[in-house]
Amino acid sequence: MLDQVDQSILRHLVENARMSIKEIAQQVGLSSPSISDRIRRLEERGIIRGYTLDIDPKALGFPLQAIVHIRPLPGKLHAVQQLIEELAAFGECDKVTGDDCYFARLYIRSIEELDTILNKIVEKAETRTSIVKSQPVLRRPPPF
Amino acid sequence: MLDQVDQSILRHLVENARMSIKEIAQQVGLSSPSISDRIRRLEERGIIRGYTLDIDPKALGFPLQAIVHIRPLPGKLHAVQQLIEELAAFGECDKVTGDDCYFARLYIRSIEELDTILNKIVEKAETRTSIVKSQPVLRRPPPF
DNA sequence: AAGTTTACCTTATAATATCAGGTATTTTCT
DNA sequence: AGAAAATACCTGATATTATAAGGTAAACTT
């Protein structure tokens, strides 16, 4: 499915999505046009979904993160999901099997702010919150 | 802290980290060297941590994801964390307050594979697993 | 009020990407 | 089996983009 060259290209781009095609070409031992072609094909195949920034929340004034388990009250499921999508403090949300419908990541400026944000959904859902103490594994792609 | 121009630059790069400096310059109405300078400063300030790929796990053969809550058995905390870091199927892991020490994201090829992977930590920790049904909010940066 | 810093500009040069055209190898079809 | 087509690569020319150098105006500092 992915040959060695494609894997190498992906690895380089995961490391640094702005690496020049020329440099990738040199690293993997092919010409620039070949690398361009392969990247285009990886995009067309939907393997590369896009190129994005890794922004440090701390540097933006959000030194804390919390993981919130959210169980919407009867009839409130849709409203709760919409709130999560709209509140920019939610940096990630998965809808999962089980009683706790949603697991969401919250960027917060302080412990006090946690309350401010959760108050916005407290009438529509039960929540359980855990504060992130460290991140042993930062977002990384699946193995290939 | 971040003026309008910096914010606009970040927004463009979050959208497409490979966008050319020239195009960003045109969009925000400054010259290329000015944009280069500002990006360099955003990097130096640690706001831009890096540029990375958004890879679609489905396209790589991982149609399923699970969120696993992991509570290491007494004395096993360190061993468990090391396992999570080493197993590439774990795409993300937060160490949090509360009894469930770790919340981790697992990329899986099939439901059967879930068992295979969890067997590797079953002697060292209690786990509770939820299957991801949808992702209402994909990873996004904190508000700015 | 003079000096310094900052954030920008323009222009020239250097680096990079893309395009066009060609070749060898493998796959597909008759 | 052999012809045709497709694939994956190459090189070299051209177009695009990035960077470096040098300069200006405004704002802050002493």
mmCIF file of N, CA, C and O (backbone and C1' of nucleotides) in Angstrom, chain A residues 29-31 33-34 38 41, chain D residues 7-12 18:
data_model
loop_
_atom_site.group_PDB
_atom_site.id
_atom_site.type_symbol
_atom_site.label_atom_id
_atom_site.label_comp_id
_atom_site.label_asym_id
_atom_site.label_seq_id
_atom_site.Cartn_x
_atom_site.Cartn_y
_atom_site.Cartn_z
ATOM 1 N N GLY A 29 16.604 10.240 -2.164
ATOM 2 C CA GLY A 29 17.353 9.787 -3.323
ATOM 3 C C GLY A 29 16.580 9.721 -4.626
ATOM 4 O O GLY A 29 16.846 8.892 -5.478
ATOM 5 N N LEU A 30 15.566 10.600 -4.759
ATOM 6 C CA LEU A 30 14.857 10.705 -6.044
ATOM 7 C C LEU A 30 14.913 12.164 -6.499
ATOM 8 O O LEU A 30 15.395 13.030 -5.779
ATOM 9 N N SER A 31 14.408 12.422 -7.705
ATOM 10 C CA SER A 31 14.397 13.794 -8.209
ATOM 11 C C SER A 31 13.198 14.564 -7.652
ATOM 12 O O SER A 31 12.214 13.974 -7.207
ATOM 13 N N PRO A 33 10.798 16.327 -9.207
ATOM 14 C CA PRO A 33 9.485 16.040 -9.818
ATOM 15 C C PRO A 33 8.881 14.725 -9.333
ATOM 16 O O PRO A 33 7.661 14.629 -9.170
ATOM 17 N N SER A 34 9.727 13.735 -9.090
ATOM 18 C CA SER A 34 9.192 12.460 -8.593
ATOM 19 C C SER A 34 8.557 12.628 -7.224
ATOM 20 O O SER A 34 7.482 12.083 -6.951
ATOM 21 N N ARG A 38 4.611 12.072 -6.136
ATOM 22 C CA ARG A 38 4.208 11.161 -5.074
ATOM 23 C C ARG A 38 3.390 11.884 -4.002
ATOM 24 O O ARG A 38 2.389 11.355 -3.517
ATOM 25 N N ARG A 41 -0.030 12.349 -5.266
ATOM 26 C CA ARG A 41 -0.806 11.108 -5.202
ATOM 27 C C ARG A 41 -1.229 10.769 -3.773
ATOM 28 O O ARG A 41 -2.349 10.310 -3.545
ATOM 29 P P DT D 7 -1.402 3.841 -14.732
ATOM 30 O "O5'" DT D 7 0.101 3.740 -14.229
ATOM 31 C "C5'" DT D 7 0.657 2.439 -14.003
ATOM 32 C "C4'" DT D 7 2.118 2.598 -13.648
ATOM 33 C "C3'" DT D 7 2.423 3.789 -12.744
ATOM 34 O "O3'" DT D 7 3.078 3.256 -11.603
ATOM 35 C "C1'" DT D 7 3.925 3.705 -14.576
ATOM 36 P P DA D 8 3.214 4.099 -10.260
ATOM 37 O "O5'" DA D 8 4.738 4.498 -10.302
ATOM 38 C "C5'" DA D 8 5.723 3.476 -10.437
ATOM 39 C "C4'" DA D 8 6.998 4.138 -10.858
ATOM 40 C "C3'" DA D 8 7.284 5.433 -10.104
ATOM 41 O "O3'" DA D 8 8.564 5.352 -9.499
ATOM 42 C "C1'" DA D 8 7.588 5.724 -12.415
ATOM 43 P P DC D 9 9.022 6.480 -8.475
ATOM 44 O "O5'" DC D 9 10.082 7.344 -9.306
ATOM 45 C "C5'" DC D 9 11.365 6.813 -9.530
ATOM 46 C "C4'" DC D 9 11.848 7.119 -10.929
ATOM 47 C "C3'" DC D 9 12.485 8.482 -11.129
ATOM 48 O "O3'" DC D 9 13.753 8.534 -10.523
ATOM 49 C "C1'" DC D 9 11.311 7.751 -13.072
ATOM 50 P P DC D 10 14.407 9.943 -10.193
ATOM 51 O "O5'" DC D 10 15.041 10.382 -11.598
ATOM 52 C "C5'" DC D 10 15.928 9.491 -12.267
ATOM 53 C "C4'" DC D 10 16.163 9.998 -13.676
ATOM 54 C "C3'" DC D 10 16.618 11.439 -13.739
ATOM 55 O "O3'" DC D 10 18.038 11.481 -13.739
ATOM 56 C "C1'" DC D 10 14.855 11.047 -15.315
ATOM 57 P P DT D 11 18.771 12.853 -13.422
ATOM 58 O "O5'" DT D 11 18.633 13.700 -14.762
ATOM 59 C "C5'" DT D 11 19.033 13.145 -16.016
ATOM 60 C "C4'" DT D 11 18.752 14.164 -17.118
ATOM 61 C "C3'" DT D 11 19.341 15.544 -16.845
ATOM 62 O "O3'" DT D 11 19.973 15.997 -18.030
ATOM 63 C "C1'" DT D 11 16.996 15.733 -17.216
ATOM 64 P P DG D 12 20.954 17.246 -17.957
ATOM 65 O "O5'" DG D 12 20.022 18.423 -18.537
ATOM 66 C "C5'" DG D 12 19.346 18.222 -19.779
ATOM 67 C "C4'" DG D 12 18.402 19.381 -20.018
ATOM 68 C "C3'" DG D 12 18.993 20.751 -19.650
ATOM 69 O "O3'" DG D 12 18.522 21.675 -20.627
ATOM 70 C "C1'" DG D 12 17.002 20.429 -18.460
ATOM 71 P P DA D 18 7.440 31.479 -0.848
ATOM 72 O "O5'" DA D 18 9.006 31.690 -0.630
ATOM 73 C "C5'" DA D 18 9.842 30.557 -0.628
ATOM 74 C "C4'" DA D 18 11.260 30.966 -0.243
ATOM 75 C "C3'" DA D 18 11.359 31.776 1.034
ATOM 76 O "O3'" DA D 18 12.436 31.216 1.766
ATOM 77 C "C1'" DA D 18 12.353 32.981 -0.766
#
